[in-house]
PDB file of C-alpha atoms in Angstrom:
ATOM      1  CA  GLY A   1     -31.912  18.394  29.390  1.00  0.00           C
ATOM      2  CA  ALA A   2     -33.475  15.386  30.594  1.00  0.00           C
ATOM      3  CA  VAL A   3     -30.908  13.931  33.595  1.00  0.00           C
ATOM      4  CA  VAL A   4     -30.739  10.939  35.663  1.00  0.00           C
ATOM      5  CA  SER A   5     -28.928  10.952  38.589  1.00  0.00           C
ATOM      6  CA  GLN A   6     -27.294   8.643  39.842  1.00  0.00           C
ATOM      7  CA  HIS A   7     -26.191   7.378  44.025  1.00  0.00           C
ATOM      8  CA  PRO A   8     -24.264   7.040  45.515  1.00  0.00           C
ATOM      9  CA  SER A   9     -21.338   8.657  43.655  1.00  0.00           C
ATOM     10  CA  ARG A  10     -19.022   7.008  45.397  1.00  0.00           C
ATOM     11  CA  VAL A  11     -19.134   3.892  48.074  1.00  0.00           C
ATOM     12  CA  ILE A  12     -16.236   1.958  50.136  1.00  0.00           C
ATOM     13  CA  CYS A  13     -16.526  -1.104  50.751  1.00  0.00           C
ATOM     14  CA  LYS A  14     -16.095  -4.345  53.112  1.00  0.00           C
ATOM     15  CA  SER A  15     -15.644  -7.389  51.418  1.00  0.00           C
ATOM     16  CA  GLY A  16     -19.093  -9.717  51.685  1.00  0.00           C
ATOM     17  CA  THR A  17     -21.125  -6.192  51.694  1.00  0.00           C
ATOM     18  CA  SER A  18     -23.744  -5.652  49.485  1.00  0.00           C
ATOM     19  CA  VAL A  19     -23.947  -1.621  48.163  1.00  0.00           C
ATOM     20  CA  LYS A  20     -26.772  -0.996  45.772  1.00  0.00           C
ATOM     21  CA  ILE A  21     -26.473   1.791  43.584  1.00  0.00           C
ATOM     22  CA  GLU A  22     -29.583   4.421  42.346  1.00  0.00           C
ATOM     23  CA  CYS A  23     -30.471   4.732  38.986  1.00  0.00           C
ATOM     24  CA  ARG A  24     -33.227   7.865  38.319  1.00  0.00           C
ATOM     25  CA  SER A  25     -34.860   9.072  35.585  1.00  0.00           C
ATOM     26  CA  LEU A  26     -35.653  12.914  37.218  1.00  0.00           C
ATOM     27  CA  ASP A  27     -38.282  14.460  33.736  1.00  0.00           C
ATOM     28  CA  PHE A  28     -38.454  11.346  32.142  1.00  0.00           C
ATOM     29  CA  GLN A  29     -39.749   7.706  32.535  1.00  0.00           C
ATOM     30  CA  ALA A  30     -37.847   5.543  31.200  1.00  0.00           C
ATOM     31  CA  THR A  31     -39.047   1.831  30.766  1.00  0.00           C
ATOM     32  CA  THR A  32     -35.516   0.293  29.752  1.00  0.00           C
ATOM     33  CA  MET A  33     -32.289   1.468  31.617  1.00  0.00           C
ATOM     34  CA  PHE A  34     -28.938   0.011  30.830  1.00  0.00           C
ATOM     35  CA  TRP A  35     -25.862  -1.275  33.478  1.00  0.00           C
ATOM     36  CA  TYR A  36     -22.939  -0.269  32.074  1.00  0.00           C
ATOM     37  CA  ARG A  37     -18.892  -1.317  34.269  1.00  0.00           C
ATOM     38  CA  GLN A  38     -15.951   0.195  33.785  1.00  0.00           C
ATOM     39  CA  PHE A  39     -12.388  -0.595  34.183  1.00  0.00           C
ATOM     40  CA  PRO A  40     -10.055   2.094  35.035  1.00  0.00           C
ATOM     41  CA  LYS A  41      -8.212   2.918  32.296  1.00  0.00           C
ATOM     42  CA  LYS A  42     -10.840   0.183  30.338  1.00  0.00           C
ATOM     43  CA  SER A  43     -13.792   0.723  28.290  1.00  0.00           C
ATOM     44  CA  LEU A  44     -17.092  -0.176  29.390  1.00  0.00           C
ATOM     45  CA  MET A  45     -19.181  -3.250  29.201  1.00  0.00           C
ATOM     46  CA  LEU A  46     -22.315  -3.909  29.325  1.00  0.00           C
ATOM     47  CA  MET A  47     -24.097  -5.300  31.823  1.00  0.00           C
ATOM     48  CA  ALA A  48     -27.566  -5.595  30.975  1.00  0.00           C
ATOM     49  CA  THR A  49     -30.612  -4.378  30.228  1.00  0.00           C
ATOM     50  CA  SER A  50     -32.880  -3.248  33.140  1.00  0.00           C
ATOM     51  CA  ASN A  51     -36.674  -3.321  32.698  1.00  0.00           C
ATOM     52  CA  GLU A  52     -39.759  -1.909  34.090  1.00  0.00           C
ATOM     53  CA  GLY A  53     -41.812  -4.147  35.534  1.00  0.00           C
ATOM     54  CA  SER A  54     -40.092  -7.612  34.222  1.00  0.00           C
ATOM     55  CA  LYS A  55     -36.785  -9.199  34.568  1.00  0.00           C
ATOM     56  CA  ALA A  56     -33.569  -8.323  34.142  1.00  0.00           C
ATOM     57  CA  THR A  57     -31.898  -8.584  30.167  1.00  0.00           C
ATOM     58  CA  TYR A  58     -27.978 -10.134  32.332  1.00  0.00           C
ATOM     59  CA  GLU A  59     -25.334  -9.830  28.911  1.00  0.00           C
ATOM     60  CA  GLN A  60     -22.731 -13.537  28.693  1.00  0.00           C
ATOM     61  CA  GLY A  61     -20.961 -13.534  30.844  1.00  0.00           C
ATOM     62  CA  VAL A  62     -22.488 -11.357  33.960  1.00  0.00           C
ATOM     63  CA  GLU A  63     -23.531 -13.311  36.900  1.00  0.00           C
ATOM     64  CA  LYS A  64     -27.617 -12.264  37.727  1.00  0.00           C
ATOM     65  CA  ASP A  65     -26.985 -13.644  41.588  1.00  0.00           C
ATOM     66  CA  LYS A  66     -24.515 -11.514  42.174  1.00  0.00           C
ATOM     67  CA  PHE A  67     -25.746  -7.854  40.495  1.00  0.00           C
ATOM     68  CA  LEU A  68     -29.338  -7.351  41.099  1.00  0.00           C
ATOM     69  CA  ILE A  69     -31.482  -5.259  39.639  1.00  0.00           C
ATOM     70  CA  ASN A  70     -35.123  -4.166  40.157  1.00  0.00           C
ATOM     71  CA  HIS A  71     -35.987  -1.534  37.825  1.00  0.00           C
ATOM     72  CA  ALA A  72     -39.350  -1.542  40.337  1.00  0.00           C
ATOM     73  CA  SER A  73     -40.808   2.440  38.471  1.00  0.00           C
ATOM     74  CA  LEU A  74     -41.194   3.752  35.327  1.00  0.00           C
ATOM     75  CA  THR A  75     -38.302   5.875  37.039  1.00  0.00           C
ATOM     76  CA  LEU A  76     -35.705   4.025  39.130  1.00  0.00           C
ATOM     77  CA  SER A  77     -33.136   1.355  38.529  1.00  0.00           C
ATOM     78  CA  THR A  78     -31.190   0.078  41.500  1.00  0.00           C
ATOM     79  CA  LEU A  79     -28.279  -2.247  40.930  1.00  0.00           C
ATOM     80  CA  THR A  80     -27.488  -4.348  44.060  1.00  0.00           C
ATOM     81  CA  VAL A  81     -23.893  -5.911  44.120  1.00  0.00           C
ATOM     82  CA  THR A  82     -23.986  -9.269  46.257  1.00  0.00           C
ATOM     83  CA  SER A  83     -21.168  -9.810  49.037  1.00  0.00           C
ATOM     84  CA  ALA A  84     -19.047  -7.731  47.167  1.00  0.00           C
ATOM     85  CA  HIS A  85     -14.926  -8.627  47.511  1.00  0.00           C
ATOM     86  CA  PRO A  86     -12.051  -6.842  45.593  1.00  0.00           C
ATOM     87  CA  GLU A  87     -12.327  -7.697  42.122  1.00  0.00           C
ATOM     88  CA  ASP A  88     -16.251  -6.453  42.029  1.00  0.00           C
ATOM     89  CA  SER A  89     -13.839  -3.213  42.694  1.00  0.00           C
ATOM     90  CA  SER A  90     -15.304  -0.891  39.832  1.00  0.00           C
ATOM     91  CA  PHE A  91     -16.803   2.044  38.249  1.00  0.00           C
ATOM     92  CA  TYR A  92     -20.448   1.696  37.448  1.00  0.00           C
ATOM     93  CA  ILE A  93     -22.509   3.585  35.196  1.00  0.00           C
ATOM     94  CA  CYS A  94     -26.234   3.984  33.996  1.00  0.00           C
ATOM     95  CA  SER A  95     -27.639   5.351  31.384  1.00  0.00           C
ATOM     96  CA  ALA A  96     -31.877   5.490  30.831  1.00  0.00           C
ATOM     97  CA  ALA A  97     -33.681   5.659  27.043  1.00  0.00           C
ATOM     98  CA  ASP A  98     -37.033   8.373  27.299  1.00  0.00           C
ATOM     99  CA  ARG A  99     -40.358   5.622  26.166  1.00  0.00           C
ATOM    100  CA  GLY A 100     -39.419   6.538  22.396  1.00  0.00           C
ATOM    101  CA  GLY A 101     -36.056   5.661  22.712  1.00  0.00           C
ATOM    102  CA  GLU A 102     -34.699   8.450  20.874  1.00  0.00           C
ATOM    103  CA  LYS A 103     -32.284  10.016  23.310  1.00  0.00           C
ATOM    104  CA  LEU A 104     -30.330   8.168  25.247  1.00  0.00           C
ATOM    105  CA  PHE A 105     -28.604  10.000  29.573  1.00  0.00           C
ATOM    106  CA  PHE A 106     -25.999   8.811  31.493  1.00  0.00           C
ATOM    107  CA  GLY A 107     -25.917   8.475  34.745  1.00  0.00           C
ATOM    108  CA  SER A 108     -23.216  10.645  36.769  1.00  0.00           C
ATOM    109  CA  GLY A 109     -20.977   6.556  37.603  1.00  0.00           C
ATOM    110  CA  THR A 110     -20.478   5.179  40.961  1.00  0.00           C
ATOM    111  CA  GLN A 111     -17.121   5.229  41.466  1.00  0.00           C
ATOM    112  CA  LEU A 112     -16.673   1.084  44.107  1.00  0.00           C
ATOM    113  CA  SER A 113     -13.470   0.496  46.134  1.00  0.00           C
ATOM    114  CA  VAL A 114     -14.546  -3.400  47.871  1.00  0.00           C
ATOM    115  CA  LEU A 115     -11.430  -3.369  50.552  1.00  0.00           C
TER     116      LEU A 115
ATOM    117  CA  ALA B   1     -16.479  -9.822  18.480  1.00  0.00           C
ATOM    118  CA  GLN B   2     -15.852  -6.257  18.771  1.00  0.00           C
ATOM    119  CA  LYS B   3     -18.195  -4.122  16.796  1.00  0.00           C
ATOM    120  CA  VAL B   4     -16.121  -0.774  17.670  1.00  0.00           C
ATOM    121  CA  THR B   5     -12.419  -0.474  17.423  1.00  0.00           C
ATOM    122  CA  GLN B   6     -10.726   2.841  17.990  1.00  0.00           C
ATOM    123  CA  ALA B   7      -7.697   1.451  17.187  1.00  0.00           C
ATOM    124  CA  GLN B   8      -4.957   5.115  18.532  1.00  0.00           C
ATOM    125  CA  THR B   9      -5.084   4.345  22.960  1.00  0.00           C
ATOM    126  CA  GLU B  10      -2.671   8.151  23.303  1.00  0.00           C
ATOM    127  CA  ILE B  11      -3.232  11.240  21.572  1.00  0.00           C
ATOM    128  CA  SER B  12      -1.515  13.689  22.620  1.00  0.00           C
ATOM    129  CA  VAL B  13      -1.343  17.187  20.562  1.00  0.00           C
ATOM    130  CA  VAL B  14      -0.093  21.326  21.493  1.00  0.00           C
ATOM    131  CA  GLU B  15      -2.283  23.485  22.278  1.00  0.00           C
ATOM    132  CA  LYS B  16      -4.268  24.528  18.773  1.00  0.00           C
ATOM    133  CA  GLU B  17      -3.858  21.617  16.611  1.00  0.00           C
ATOM    134  CA  ASP B  18      -6.409  19.750  15.365  1.00  0.00           C
ATOM    135  CA  VAL B  19      -6.825  16.192  16.481  1.00  0.00           C
ATOM    136  CA  THR B  20      -8.949  13.308  14.374  1.00  0.00           C
ATOM    137  CA  LEU B  21      -9.848  10.528  16.135  1.00  0.00           C
ATOM    138  CA  ASP B  22     -10.540   7.288  14.297  1.00  0.00           C
ATOM    139  CA  CYS B  23     -13.833   4.879  14.667  1.00  0.00           C
ATOM    140  CA  VAL B  24     -14.230   1.839  12.655  1.00  0.00           C
ATOM    141  CA  TYR B  25     -17.715   0.142  13.104  1.00  0.00           C
ATOM    142  CA  GLU B  26     -18.454  -3.684  12.602  1.00  0.00           C
ATOM    143  CA  THR B  27     -22.513  -3.671  11.912  1.00  0.00           C
ATOM    144  CA  ARG B  28     -24.930  -6.916  10.056  1.00  0.00           C
ATOM    145  CA  ASP B  29     -27.536  -4.282  10.192  1.00  0.00           C
ATOM    146  CA  THR B  30     -29.438  -1.472   8.099  1.00  0.00           C
ATOM    147  CA  THR B  31     -29.610   0.583  11.302  1.00  0.00           C
ATOM    148  CA  TYR B  32     -28.122   1.517  13.514  1.00  0.00           C
ATOM    149  CA  TYR B  33     -26.789   5.022  15.995  1.00  0.00           C
ATOM    150  CA  LEU B  34     -23.716   6.073  15.949  1.00  0.00           C
ATOM    151  CA  PHE B  35     -22.650   8.516  19.387  1.00  0.00           C
ATOM    152  CA  TRP B  36     -18.918  10.110  20.388  1.00  0.00           C
ATOM    153  CA  TYR B  37     -19.171  10.771  23.871  1.00  0.00           C
ATOM    154  CA  LYS B  38     -16.024  12.782  26.486  1.00  0.00           C
ATOM    155  CA  GLN B  39     -15.140  11.775  29.279  1.00  0.00           C
ATOM    156  CA  PRO B  40     -13.557  13.156  31.609  1.00  0.00           C
ATOM    157  CA  PRO B  41     -11.242  12.902  35.529  1.00  0.00           C
ATOM    158  CA  SER B  42     -14.603  13.466  36.540  1.00  0.00           C
ATOM    159  CA  GLY B  43     -15.505  10.290  35.000  1.00  0.00           C
ATOM    160  CA  GLU B  44     -19.353  11.116  33.584  1.00  0.00           C
ATOM    161  CA  LEU B  45     -20.500  10.646  29.709  1.00  0.00           C
ATOM    162  CA  VAL B  46     -20.209  13.607  27.581  1.00  0.00           C
ATOM    163  CA  PHE B  47     -22.681  12.408  25.351  1.00  0.00           C
ATOM    164  CA  LEU B  48     -21.714  14.738  21.930  1.00  0.00           C
ATOM    165  CA  ILE B  49     -23.777  13.258  18.823  1.00  0.00           C
ATOM    166  CA  ARG B  50     -26.147  10.417  17.808  1.00  0.00           C
ATOM    167  CA  ARG B  51     -26.418  10.016  14.204  1.00  0.00           C
ATOM    168  CA  ASN B  52     -28.317   6.921  12.658  1.00  0.00           C
ATOM    169  CA  SER B  53     -26.853   4.934   9.479  1.00  0.00           C
ATOM    170  CA  PHE B  54     -29.317   7.000   7.305  1.00  0.00           C
ATOM    171  CA  ASP B  55     -27.774  10.008   7.299  1.00  0.00           C
ATOM    172  CA  GLU B  56     -24.252   9.991   6.832  1.00  0.00           C
ATOM    173  CA  GLN B  57     -23.451  14.203   5.937  1.00  0.00           C
ATOM    174  CA  ASN B  58     -21.015  15.304   7.878  1.00  0.00           C
ATOM    175  CA  GLU B  59     -21.434  17.322  10.835  1.00  0.00           C
ATOM    176  CA  ILE B  60     -19.637  20.068  12.694  1.00  0.00           C
ATOM    177  CA  SER B  61     -20.377  21.476  16.017  1.00  0.00           C
ATOM    178  CA  GLY B  62     -18.120  24.728  17.058  1.00  0.00           C
ATOM    179  CA  ARG B  63     -14.348  22.744  16.768  1.00  0.00           C
ATOM    180  CA  TYR B  64     -16.294  19.643  16.779  1.00  0.00           C
ATOM    181  CA  SER B  65     -17.114  17.854  13.815  1.00  0.00           C
ATOM    182  CA  TRP B  66     -17.656  14.522  12.083  1.00  0.00           C
ATOM    183  CA  ASN B  67     -17.005  12.474   9.427  1.00  0.00           C
ATOM    184  CA  PHE B  68     -18.833   9.389   8.398  1.00  0.00           C
ATOM    185  CA  GLN B  69     -18.459   7.426   5.604  1.00  0.00           C
ATOM    186  CA  LYS B  70     -20.383   4.148   5.067  1.00  0.00           C
ATOM    187  CA  SER B  71     -18.225   2.589   2.244  1.00  0.00           C
ATOM    188  CA  THR B  72     -15.865   2.213   5.214  1.00  0.00           C
ATOM    189  CA  SER B  73     -17.673   2.218   7.970  1.00  0.00           C
ATOM    190  CA  SER B  74     -16.041   4.468   9.908  1.00  0.00           C
ATOM    191  CA  PHE B  75     -17.474   7.958  11.656  1.00  0.00           C
ATOM    192  CA  ASN B  76     -13.999   9.645  12.778  1.00  0.00           C
ATOM    193  CA  PHE B  77     -14.098  13.072  14.778  1.00  0.00           C
ATOM    194  CA  THR B  78     -11.957  15.251  14.875  1.00  0.00           C
ATOM    195  CA  ILE B  79     -11.101  18.403  17.024  1.00  0.00           C
ATOM    196  CA  THR B  80     -10.004  21.428  15.721  1.00  0.00           C
ATOM    197  CA  ALA B  81      -7.713  24.066  16.837  1.00  0.00           C
ATOM    198  CA  SER B  82      -7.470  22.221  20.747  1.00  0.00           C
ATOM    199  CA  GLN B  83      -7.253  23.500  23.811  1.00  0.00           C
ATOM    200  CA  VAL B  84      -6.613  21.861  27.185  1.00  0.00           C
ATOM    201  CA  VAL B  85     -10.575  21.457  28.095  1.00  0.00           C
ATOM    202  CA  ASP B  86     -10.543  18.888  25.561  1.00  0.00           C
ATOM    203  CA  SER B  87      -8.048  16.178  27.221  1.00  0.00           C
ATOM    204  CA  ALA B  88     -10.389  13.429  27.934  1.00  0.00           C
ATOM    205  CA  VAL B  89     -10.749   9.829  27.307  1.00  0.00           C
ATOM    206  CA  TYR B  90     -13.765  10.199  23.526  1.00  0.00           C
ATOM    207  CA  PHE B  91     -15.545   7.103  23.443  1.00  0.00           C
ATOM    208  CA  CYS B  92     -16.424   6.274  20.616  1.00  0.00           C
ATOM    209  CA  ALA B  93     -20.009   2.851  20.753  1.00  0.00           C
ATOM    210  CA  LEU B  94     -22.654   1.786  18.434  1.00  0.00           C
ATOM    211  CA  SER B  95     -26.283   0.862  18.980  1.00  0.00           C
ATOM    212  CA  GLU B  96     -27.736  -1.671  16.722  1.00  0.00           C
ATOM    213  CA  HIS B  97     -31.759  -2.019  15.782  1.00  0.00           C
ATOM    214  CA  GLY B  98     -32.231   1.804  17.388  1.00  0.00           C
ATOM    215  CA  ASN B  99     -31.850  -0.211  21.031  1.00  0.00           C
ATOM    216  CA  ASN B 100     -29.927   1.832  23.333  1.00  0.00           C
ATOM    217  CA  ARG B 101     -27.782  -1.128  24.262  1.00  0.00           C
ATOM    218  CA  LEU B 102     -23.990   0.451  22.825  1.00  0.00           C
ATOM    219  CA  ALA B 103     -21.170  -1.378  21.982  1.00  0.00           C
ATOM    220  CA  PHE B 104     -18.381   1.086  23.211  1.00  0.00           C
ATOM    221  CA  GLY B 105     -14.589   1.511  21.754  1.00  0.00           C
ATOM    222  CA  LYS B 106     -11.879   1.284  23.894  1.00  0.00           C
ATOM    223  CA  GLY B 107     -11.217   4.727  23.779  1.00  0.00           C
ATOM    224  CA  ASN B 108      -8.779   7.587  22.960  1.00  0.00           C
ATOM    225  CA  GLN B 109      -7.107   9.366  25.549  1.00  0.00           C
ATOM    226  CA  VAL B 110      -6.362  12.635  24.371  1.00  0.00           C
ATOM    227  CA  VAL B 111      -3.913  14.798  25.904  1.00  0.00           C
ATOM    228  CA  VAL B 112      -3.663  18.371  24.791  1.00  0.00           C
ATOM    229  CA  ILE B 113      -0.320  20.111  25.779  1.00  0.00           C
ATOM    230  CA  PRO B 114      -0.757  23.951  26.654  1.00  0.00           C
TER     231      PRO B 114
END
């Protein structure tokens, strides 16, 4: 079946640095990808919708300048956490829908730890 | 307002017992999709089922079964004869308009005791 690859699976960084997370659809084209955030023992919260070739749509309360999303191709969306702080430490997971929107696949997630 | 409610936070069962996870949703749309995902300790989300709002048939897949009742806005999930490998967090989710933007419930932590 279709696979969504997310990289890196785990990253530790110093406060103030920026971290880029990649989400790739491996065998299908995804015009739309989604980014979620999950705090420990909590639910997943939708952060933004990544649209190929256009600006991302952010959910209320999500800082777009803090969480930069780029969807430059039909198979790749990136989330950059800029000037990361300890409160940004979380599990980030992406999902991608195929062109017809019939199938939705999740990446394996990225655990970000900011020291 | 929260659109998906999973009231039970943690459920412990002894192996081979059945466990039912409740999911109540809220939407104004007539077209929507409901999902169940399993999240093991490794973190990835394992797809279990996707059901559209026009299909109220119950479904059985191995030891898993789902009961969809629009009248009560519920989409409950039952694991029959639970096994230790079923220990995980299970999320119910809703997508309105079929846009694949998922609203997740808080999840049910299932612990199967051997």
